[in-house]
Amino acid sequence: MDVISEFFSEYDGLQAFRTTIYLTLLSAVFALLIGTVVAVMRVSPVRVLQVIGTAYVNIVRNTPLTLVIVFCNLGLFLQLGVALANKDSNTFINDNNFRLAVLGLSVYHASFVAEAIRSGVNTVPLGQAEAARAIGLPFLKTLRYVVLPQAFRGAIAPLGNVLIALTKNSTVASVIGVTEASAVMKVMIENRPDVLFIVFGIFALGFVILTLPVGVLFTSMSKRLAVKR
Amino acid sequence: MRQRIIAALGIAGLAATGLVACGDDSGSGSGSSGGGEKVTIGIKYDQPGIGLKEGAKYTGMDVDVATYVAKELGYDEKNITFKEAPSAQRETLLANGQVKMIFASYSITDARKEKVSFAGPYLTAGQDLLVKADSDISGPDGLNGKRLCSVTGSTSAQKVKDKFAKTVQLQEYDTYSKCVEALGAGAIDALTTDNTILAGYASQEANKGKFKVVGQTFSTERYGVGLKKGDTATCTKVNDALKKMVDSGEWQKAFDKNLGASGLKLDPATNPPKTFDTCA
């Protein structure tokens, strides 16, 4: 079983999983921000914003993630020259790839976050928004004080699903050279074809350890925090 | 809660049996085709000059050698089925009998000999660098502070970093073609892998005149024919076929056709191969 000690010492597998976690958490934060804005656009009374929001969700959600990530590198960086790190730094390639991957993952998952939040908005009875309007709150204040707080609490379970999907989808970042868990797995399989299944098992277990608690946490939160009606 | 856990385990079990069933299907399906007149051979689909799939056509040195060897073994050309053999799956494909032989720039190494048997070598390549035609990089030592590209999971780039240039920055992609793209755009300074693969990219129609292979090889890669572990009978036949191919001049013809245009200089001491490893 020396392959397990190799995982820790020679290949620094823990560092790889740390990169996976950073990718996931950073992308989750940005996806939540972008997704909330898109969801608000979709439920807003302004027709133009609705169209833009709907177009964003439908275009991004139906584009394969690999394409989105590869576009961030080959399109944004190579062709258009958009660099997200200091070009003279001696860690430029790693920093730039990591940030491009975060960008791609955020933009992609924002469409799913937006749909999750919109489903949360749909759980809020129409009377709530009408009451808010009746006491003179404008659209944004109605959202902020009345609708969104309830919507987020109703959307916890689907948001948890998006987070779990995001954790696993972060492996796609390896196509542009981010050394997260699946990239290190490829290196280990290349060097140790004799213990293929153990290597695969280690990484599968790693992902179970990352995602299972998230699922349990979000399920219990969705039960405790849901607005009882 | 308890019910939910049981349900979850049940579903996981169902999923697992689904996967197992899947594995069985593919195993038996192609296993039967390996026995009779037909033969399945593993090649690379994405290496111009070596093994490339363009539409329904297969081209490259590996493909031509494979076709010749298969003919010598008694398989008609139209009975050969080519199957993609990605690096990470080669050992499994052979062990499961999904392919009978693998011709896929498959270097003979001791770790791999634990899992598969090798006939050959039929070509001796070496790790090298591909740079822009006007680049002044003359070898791996000149890479310090430069940007180097290779494929995720390959050992090529790591070797450069460990042995020659400590401060080189590594860009890894999932395919070499993305590296070629980045090299063309000037985002990286060099691409490293076997000189045969590099020559294939340099001589592609779209890249002609844009790149050059540096020509300072710093490793020896002996491409062998991967066979199921312990298949000495086939191994001996393959070696005889390879010997005949070299002696008849067909080997040189295949080389000239696939890699000759690139100006690639292989080490004449080992190419074309005159001695073959003993089959074990």
XYZ file of C-alpha atoms in Angstrom:
509
model
C 0.000 0.000 0.000
C 2.976 2.329 -0.472
C 0.930 4.105 -3.114
C -0.988 5.803 -0.285
C 2.178 7.236 1.236
C 3.252 8.291 -2.266
C -0.043 10.148 -2.569
C 0.896 12.269 0.446
C 4.656 12.696 -0.064
C 5.613 12.438 -3.721
C 2.490 13.771 -5.433
C 1.283 16.093 -2.679
C -2.299 14.968 -3.077
C -3.485 17.083 -0.139
C -2.276 20.226 -1.896
C -4.227 19.110 -4.965
C -7.412 18.721 -2.936
C -6.725 22.106 -1.321
C -6.650 23.599 -4.827
C -9.960 21.838 -5.541
C -11.447 23.398 -2.390
C -10.164 26.906 -3.213
C -11.499 26.603 -6.761
C -14.868 25.490 -5.422
C -15.241 28.092 -2.677
C -14.075 31.078 -4.736
C -16.255 30.046 -7.672
C -19.206 29.479 -5.317
C -18.931 33.025 -3.960
C -18.730 34.624 -7.413
C -21.435 32.336 -8.807
C -23.732 33.354 -5.924
C -23.112 37.048 -6.620
C -23.590 36.816 -10.400
C -26.467 34.365 -10.019
C -28.352 36.628 -7.617
C -28.033 39.558 -10.007
C -29.257 37.408 -12.910
C -32.191 36.084 -10.851
C -33.187 39.631 -9.879
C -33.029 40.622 -13.542
C -35.306 37.729 -14.459
C -37.978 38.634 -11.883
C -37.684 42.399 -12.380
C -40.540 44.327 -14.048
C -38.167 45.789 -16.674
C -38.593 43.902 -19.955
C -35.012 44.461 -21.211
C -33.493 43.082 -18.017
C -35.779 40.049 -18.176
C -34.627 39.304 -21.712
C -30.948 39.699 -20.807
C -31.321 37.499 -17.722
C -33.176 34.786 -19.629
C -30.637 34.867 -22.462
C -27.739 34.548 -19.990
C -29.259 31.516 -18.287
C -30.225 29.755 -21.502
C -26.946 30.362 -23.322
C -24.532 29.637 -20.481
C -26.472 26.721 -19.032
C -26.550 24.951 -22.385
C -22.854 25.413 -23.171
C -20.658 22.484 -22.078
C -18.462 23.469 -19.126
C -15.316 22.188 -20.860
C -15.971 24.652 -23.682
C -16.484 27.501 -21.212
C -13.199 26.745 -19.423
C -11.215 26.174 -22.617
C -12.651 29.419 -24.003
C -11.426 31.290 -20.910
C -7.882 30.160 -21.670
C -7.639 29.835 -25.466
C -10.168 32.583 -26.239
C -9.887 35.195 -23.521
C -6.214 34.809 -22.705
C -4.492 33.551 -25.882
C -6.551 35.352 -28.521
C -7.832 38.441 -26.712
C -4.906 38.879 -24.322
C -7.017 39.091 -21.157
C -4.618 38.134 -18.340
C -5.825 37.922 -14.744
C -2.363 37.881 -13.135
C 0.864 39.869 -13.309
C 2.537 38.881 -16.601
C 6.076 39.335 -15.240
C 5.541 37.218 -12.165
C 7.323 33.866 -12.153
C 4.116 32.105 -11.177
C 2.125 33.843 -13.909
C 0.945 30.696 -15.699
C -0.367 29.016 -12.554
C -2.053 32.159 -11.172
C -3.584 33.084 -14.490
C -4.939 29.580 -15.156
C -6.396 29.339 -11.661
C -8.200 32.669 -11.980
C -9.426 31.914 -15.487
C -10.806 28.636 -14.165
C -12.563 30.463 -11.307
C -14.017 32.865 -13.872
C -15.283 30.040 -16.078
C -16.722 28.020 -13.186
C -18.420 31.122 -11.700
C -20.001 32.235 -14.960
C -21.218 28.705 -15.726
C -22.666 27.933 -12.284
C -24.177 31.400 -11.923
C -26.864 30.294 -14.384
C -27.805 27.374 -12.126
C -27.675 29.586 -9.022
C -29.986 32.062 -10.754
C -32.506 29.332 -11.497
C -32.297 28.021 -7.920
C -32.964 31.491 -6.516
C -35.777 32.073 -8.986
C -37.368 28.835 -7.796
C -36.988 30.228 -4.255
C -38.726 33.419 -5.323
C -41.584 31.305 -6.644
C -42.096 29.816 -3.162
C -42.870 33.267 -1.781
C -46.650 33.861 -1.991
C -47.679 36.680 -4.302
C -49.479 38.379 -1.387
C -46.129 39.126 0.269
C -44.928 41.197 -2.666
C -48.355 42.859 -3.013
C -48.327 43.782 0.671
C -44.852 45.264 0.297
C -46.015 47.305 -2.669
C -49.090 48.393 -0.690
C -46.983 49.960 2.059
C -45.086 51.884 -0.634
C -41.847 49.900 -1.026
C -40.227 50.241 -4.476
C -39.159 47.086 -6.426
C -35.609 46.783 -5.060
C -36.667 47.333 -1.456
C -39.488 44.825 -1.849
C -36.897 42.300 -3.000
C -34.364 43.141 -0.340
C -36.634 43.254 2.714
C -39.476 40.940 1.826
C -38.966 38.567 -1.092
C -35.245 37.651 -1.258
C -34.780 36.734 2.434
C -37.612 34.236 2.118
C -36.482 33.159 -1.344
C -32.951 32.270 -0.174
C -34.342 30.227 2.693
C -36.568 28.367 0.256
C -33.700 27.849 -2.205
C -31.199 26.294 0.203
C -31.635 22.720 -1.007
C -31.169 23.495 -4.744
C -28.262 25.818 -3.916
C -26.650 22.892 -2.081
C -27.040 20.776 -5.197
C -25.345 23.467 -7.257
C -22.455 23.578 -4.761
C -21.981 19.803 -4.930
C -22.057 19.895 -8.729
C -19.562 22.748 -8.641
C -17.188 20.737 -6.435
C -17.126 17.896 -8.927
C -17.114 20.157 -11.991
C -13.972 21.891 -10.690
C -12.072 18.870 -12.081
C -12.658 20.300 -15.563
C -10.103 23.009 -14.675
C -7.402 20.410 -15.346
C -7.924 20.863 -19.108
C -6.218 24.251 -18.884
C -3.550 23.022 -16.491
C -4.829 23.794 -12.992
C -3.233 21.146 -10.783
C -6.335 20.202 -8.824
C -7.190 16.682 -7.708
C -8.026 15.121 -11.081
C -4.841 16.484 -12.685
C -2.731 14.840 -9.971
C -4.723 11.645 -10.464
C -3.728 11.646 -14.152
C -0.053 12.022 -13.194
C -0.291 9.161 -10.684
C -2.017 6.881 -13.206
C 0.641 7.671 -15.821
C 3.434 6.734 -13.414
C 1.800 3.827 -11.593
C -0.410 1.870 -13.997
C 0.116 -1.177 -11.782
C -2.054 0.239 -8.968
C -4.673 1.933 -11.148
C -7.705 1.062 -9.041
C -6.185 2.064 -5.709
C -5.227 5.453 -7.162
C -8.723 5.893 -8.550
C -10.217 4.822 -5.205
C -8.169 7.363 -3.245
C -9.420 10.239 -5.388
C -13.007 8.989 -5.469
C -12.928 8.808 -1.666
C -11.515 12.335 -1.525
C -14.477 13.671 -3.464
C -16.954 11.763 -1.312
C -15.350 13.345 1.759
C -15.745 16.779 0.162
C -19.306 16.454 -1.093
C -21.169 14.193 1.352
C -20.999 16.582 4.368
C -22.112 19.447 2.119
C -25.182 17.470 1.132
C -26.026 16.559 4.740
C -25.486 20.161 5.898
C -27.650 21.704 3.200
C -30.432 19.163 3.699
C -30.641 19.888 7.424
C -30.347 23.643 6.842
C -33.134 23.579 4.281
C -35.360 21.906 6.863
C -34.466 24.204 9.760
C -34.458 27.485 7.861
C -37.367 27.019 5.473
C -40.188 29.475 6.072
C -43.080 27.469 7.480
C -46.272 28.290 5.740
C -33.604 9.435 8.601
C -32.850 5.732 8.764
C -35.153 4.994 5.838
C -33.434 7.679 3.854
C -29.998 6.159 4.464
C -31.202 2.727 3.383
C -32.723 4.248 0.264
C -29.484 6.068 -0.485
C -27.424 2.906 -0.094
C -29.860 1.038 -2.319
C -29.523 3.627 -5.045
C -25.724 3.582 -4.752
C -25.835 -0.195 -5.091
C -28.005 0.038 -8.191
C -25.629 2.569 -9.703
C -22.665 0.294 -8.969
C -24.272 -2.735 -10.617
C -25.015 -0.531 -13.612
C -21.338 0.294 -13.912
C -20.277 -3.333 -13.533
C -22.759 -4.451 -16.178
C -21.351 -1.814 -18.465
C -17.807 -3.139 -18.031
C -18.957 -6.687 -18.756
C -20.661 -5.672 -21.967
C -17.676 -3.989 -23.520
C -15.365 -6.787 -22.395
C -17.257 -9.666 -23.956
C -18.369 -7.666 -26.984
C -14.932 -7.054 -28.371
C -13.347 -10.141 -26.849
C -15.164 -12.299 -29.381
C -13.968 -10.184 -32.281
C -10.321 -10.684 -31.299
C -10.399 -14.453 -31.800
C -11.266 -15.037 -35.449
C -10.233 -13.303 -38.625
C -10.709 -9.852 -37.180
C -8.273 -7.946 -34.997
C -8.586 -4.807 -32.887
C -5.512 -2.604 -32.605
C -5.059 0.319 -30.231
C -3.575 3.537 -31.643
C -3.525 7.241 -30.808
C -6.100 9.398 -32.603
C -4.521 12.787 -32.005
C -0.856 12.608 -32.970
C -0.191 13.735 -36.556
C 2.531 11.680 -38.244
C 2.237 8.964 -35.572
C -1.391 8.015 -35.143
C -4.127 10.324 -36.370
C -7.802 9.902 -37.113
C -9.155 12.222 -39.774
C -12.777 11.457 -40.422
C -12.797 7.724 -41.133
C -9.141 7.659 -42.230
C -6.214 6.606 -40.042
C -2.737 7.875 -40.866
C 0.696 7.875 -39.285
C 3.789 5.769 -38.677
C 2.115 3.692 -35.933
C -0.839 2.948 -38.219
C 1.360 1.852 -41.129
C 3.557 -0.375 -38.966
C 0.451 -1.831 -37.313
C -1.156 -2.566 -40.694
C 2.021 -4.260 -41.961
C 2.440 -6.356 -38.823
C -1.234 -7.365 -38.803
C -0.940 -8.504 -42.425
C 2.092 -10.636 -41.550
C 0.077 -12.149 -38.711
C -2.615 -13.149 -41.166
C -5.185 -10.402 -40.699
C -6.479 -8.808 -43.858
C -6.333 -5.019 -43.945
C -10.116 -4.678 -44.031
C -10.450 -6.856 -40.929
C -8.417 -4.467 -38.787
C -10.422 -2.326 -36.394
C -8.547 0.602 -34.931
C -9.524 1.687 -31.429
C -8.353 4.737 -29.549
C -5.890 3.876 -26.773
C -5.448 6.942 -24.538
C -2.315 6.769 -22.374
C -4.168 6.144 -19.118
C -6.175 3.215 -20.543
C -3.546 1.243 -22.453
C -2.807 -1.367 -19.774
C -6.508 -1.947 -19.073
C -7.401 -2.307 -22.759
C -4.784 -5.048 -23.134
C -5.620 -6.819 -19.881
C -9.343 -6.953 -20.770
C -8.648 -8.174 -24.276
C -10.403 -5.174 -25.808
C -7.424 -4.753 -28.117
C -4.917 -7.396 -29.231
C -2.001 -5.048 -29.848
C -1.196 -1.425 -29.104
C 0.870 0.758 -31.433
C 0.556 4.126 -29.742
C 3.948 5.794 -29.140
C 4.096 3.346 -26.233
C 7.541 3.542 -24.614
C 8.980 0.352 -23.155
C 9.595 0.900 -19.426
C 10.188 -1.462 -16.519
C 7.080 -0.300 -14.622
C 4.927 -1.016 -17.681
C 6.535 -4.445 -18.210
C 4.911 -5.451 -14.915
C 1.504 -5.178 -16.592
C 2.056 -5.807 -20.301
C 4.464 -7.580 -22.667
C 6.317 -5.637 -25.330
C 7.435 -6.647 -28.798
C 9.779 -4.384 -30.715
C 10.999 -1.698 -30.445
C 9.914 -0.544 -33.900
C 11.080 3.066 -33.490
C 13.440 4.833 -31.116
C 12.461 8.403 -30.354
C 13.738 10.922 -27.827
C 12.339 13.800 -25.854
C 12.913 17.126 -27.572
C 11.575 20.681 -27.806
C 9.371 22.366 -30.389
C 9.908 26.125 -30.680
C 8.953 28.916 -33.046
C 11.027 28.996 -36.226
C 12.841 32.189 -35.144
C 13.414 31.137 -31.523
C 16.932 31.089 -30.048
C 16.284 28.232 -27.602
C 18.859 25.563 -28.450
C 18.189 22.935 -25.798
C 16.585 22.198 -22.447
C 19.260 24.215 -20.594
C 18.079 27.409 -22.246
C 14.608 27.173 -20.752
C 15.213 28.928 -17.421
C 12.695 31.720 -16.941
C 10.834 30.553 -20.047
C 7.366 29.045 -20.420
C 7.094 25.385 -21.334
C 4.035 23.408 -22.392
C 3.148 19.749 -22.114
C 0.191 17.479 -21.456
C -1.356 16.932 -18.020
C -0.179 13.619 -16.629
C 2.805 13.259 -18.951
C 6.271 12.844 -17.507
C 7.958 14.952 -20.193
C 7.552 18.374 -18.623
C 8.401 17.188 -15.134
C 11.667 15.737 -16.460
C 12.731 19.099 -17.882
C 11.954 20.847 -14.612
C 13.797 18.286 -12.485
C 16.889 17.887 -14.631
C 17.551 20.987 -16.671
C 15.729 24.222 -15.964
C 14.559 24.767 -12.398
C 12.847 28.093 -12.964
C 10.849 27.116 -16.024
C 7.103 27.747 -15.842
C 4.888 24.847 -16.824
C 1.670 25.178 -18.776
C -0.266 21.941 -18.976
C -3.191 21.248 -21.294
C -5.178 18.085 -21.883
C -3.957 17.783 -25.495
C -0.800 18.661 -27.426
C -2.810 20.560 -30.028
C -3.699 23.182 -27.402
C 0.037 23.539 -26.673
C 0.686 24.059 -30.405
C -2.054 26.704 -30.413
C -0.475 28.480 -27.428
C 2.991 28.242 -29.008
C 1.660 29.818 -32.187
C 0.040 32.641 -30.203
C 3.308 33.290 -28.371
C 1.912 32.582 -24.894
C 4.526 29.875 -24.328
C 8.121 29.520 -25.522
C 8.451 25.776 -26.081
C 6.537 22.517 -26.225
C 8.143 19.304 -25.020
C 7.484 15.631 -25.752
C 8.954 12.946 -28.075
C 10.643 14.329 -31.209
C 8.475 12.116 -33.419
C 5.271 13.693 -32.118
C 6.773 17.190 -32.353
C 7.876 16.548 -35.946
C 4.339 15.453 -36.765
C 2.922 18.756 -35.543
C 5.660 20.820 -37.224
C 4.923 19.221 -40.600
C 1.129 19.603 -40.410
C -0.264 21.595 -43.304
C -1.450 24.462 -41.085
C 1.874 24.782 -39.224
C 4.406 24.474 -42.054
C 7.345 26.845 -41.591
C 6.075 28.198 -38.273
C 7.899 25.870 -35.890
C 11.117 23.882 -35.668
C 12.195 20.864 -33.658
C 15.330 21.855 -31.729
C 17.091 18.541 -32.358
C 18.760 18.060 -28.979
C 17.146 14.912 -27.653
C 17.636 14.285 -23.958
C 16.005 10.910 -23.398
C 15.535 7.605 -25.216
C 12.004 6.403 -25.854
C 11.830 2.929 -27.367
C 8.380 2.521 -28.902
C 7.209 -1.052 -28.410
C 4.158 -3.034 -29.412
C 2.005 -3.520 -26.309
C 0.637 -7.058 -25.922
C -1.284 -8.876 -23.225
C 1.074 -9.907 -20.427
C 2.676 -13.267 -21.242
C 1.547 -13.461 -24.898
C 4.959 -14.700 -26.092
C 3.582 -16.435 -29.193
C 2.223 -13.199 -30.677
C 5.279 -11.312 -29.472
C 7.641 -13.548 -31.445
C 5.471 -13.255 -34.557
C 5.365 -9.464 -34.226
C 9.144 -9.297 -33.924
C 9.534 -11.450 -37.062
C 7.120 -9.184 -38.902
C 8.997 -6.071 -37.776
C 12.298 -7.577 -38.910
C 10.808 -8.363 -42.311
C 9.426 -4.834 -42.571
C 12.841 -3.309 -41.891
C 14.723 -5.702 -44.216
C 12.307 -5.207 -47.111
C 12.636 -1.429 -46.944
C 8.934 -1.023 -46.150
C 9.844 0.514 -42.776
C 11.895 3.255 -44.435
C 9.062 3.893 -46.894
C 6.554 4.280 -44.052
C 8.917 6.591 -42.202
C 9.555 8.786 -45.244
C 5.851 8.992 -45.972
C 4.769 9.965 -42.445
C 7.666 11.818 -40.872
C 10.170 12.367 -43.691
C 8.819 15.776 -44.703
C 9.492 17.204 -41.244
C 13.263 16.813 -41.611
C 13.308 14.792 -38.410
C 16.731 13.231 -37.722
C 16.417 9.993 -35.799
C 19.489 8.396 -34.220
C 20.792 6.135 -37.074
C 22.395 3.806 -34.528
C 18.947 2.648 -33.378
C 16.704 3.429 -36.367
C 15.523 1.462 -38.161
C 15.779 -1.166 -35.410
C 18.013 -4.157 -36.130
C 17.692 -5.987 -32.832
C 14.505 -6.691 -30.963
C 13.921 -7.432 -27.291
C 13.522 -11.080 -26.419
C 9.936 -11.996 -25.721
C 9.173 -12.931 -22.120
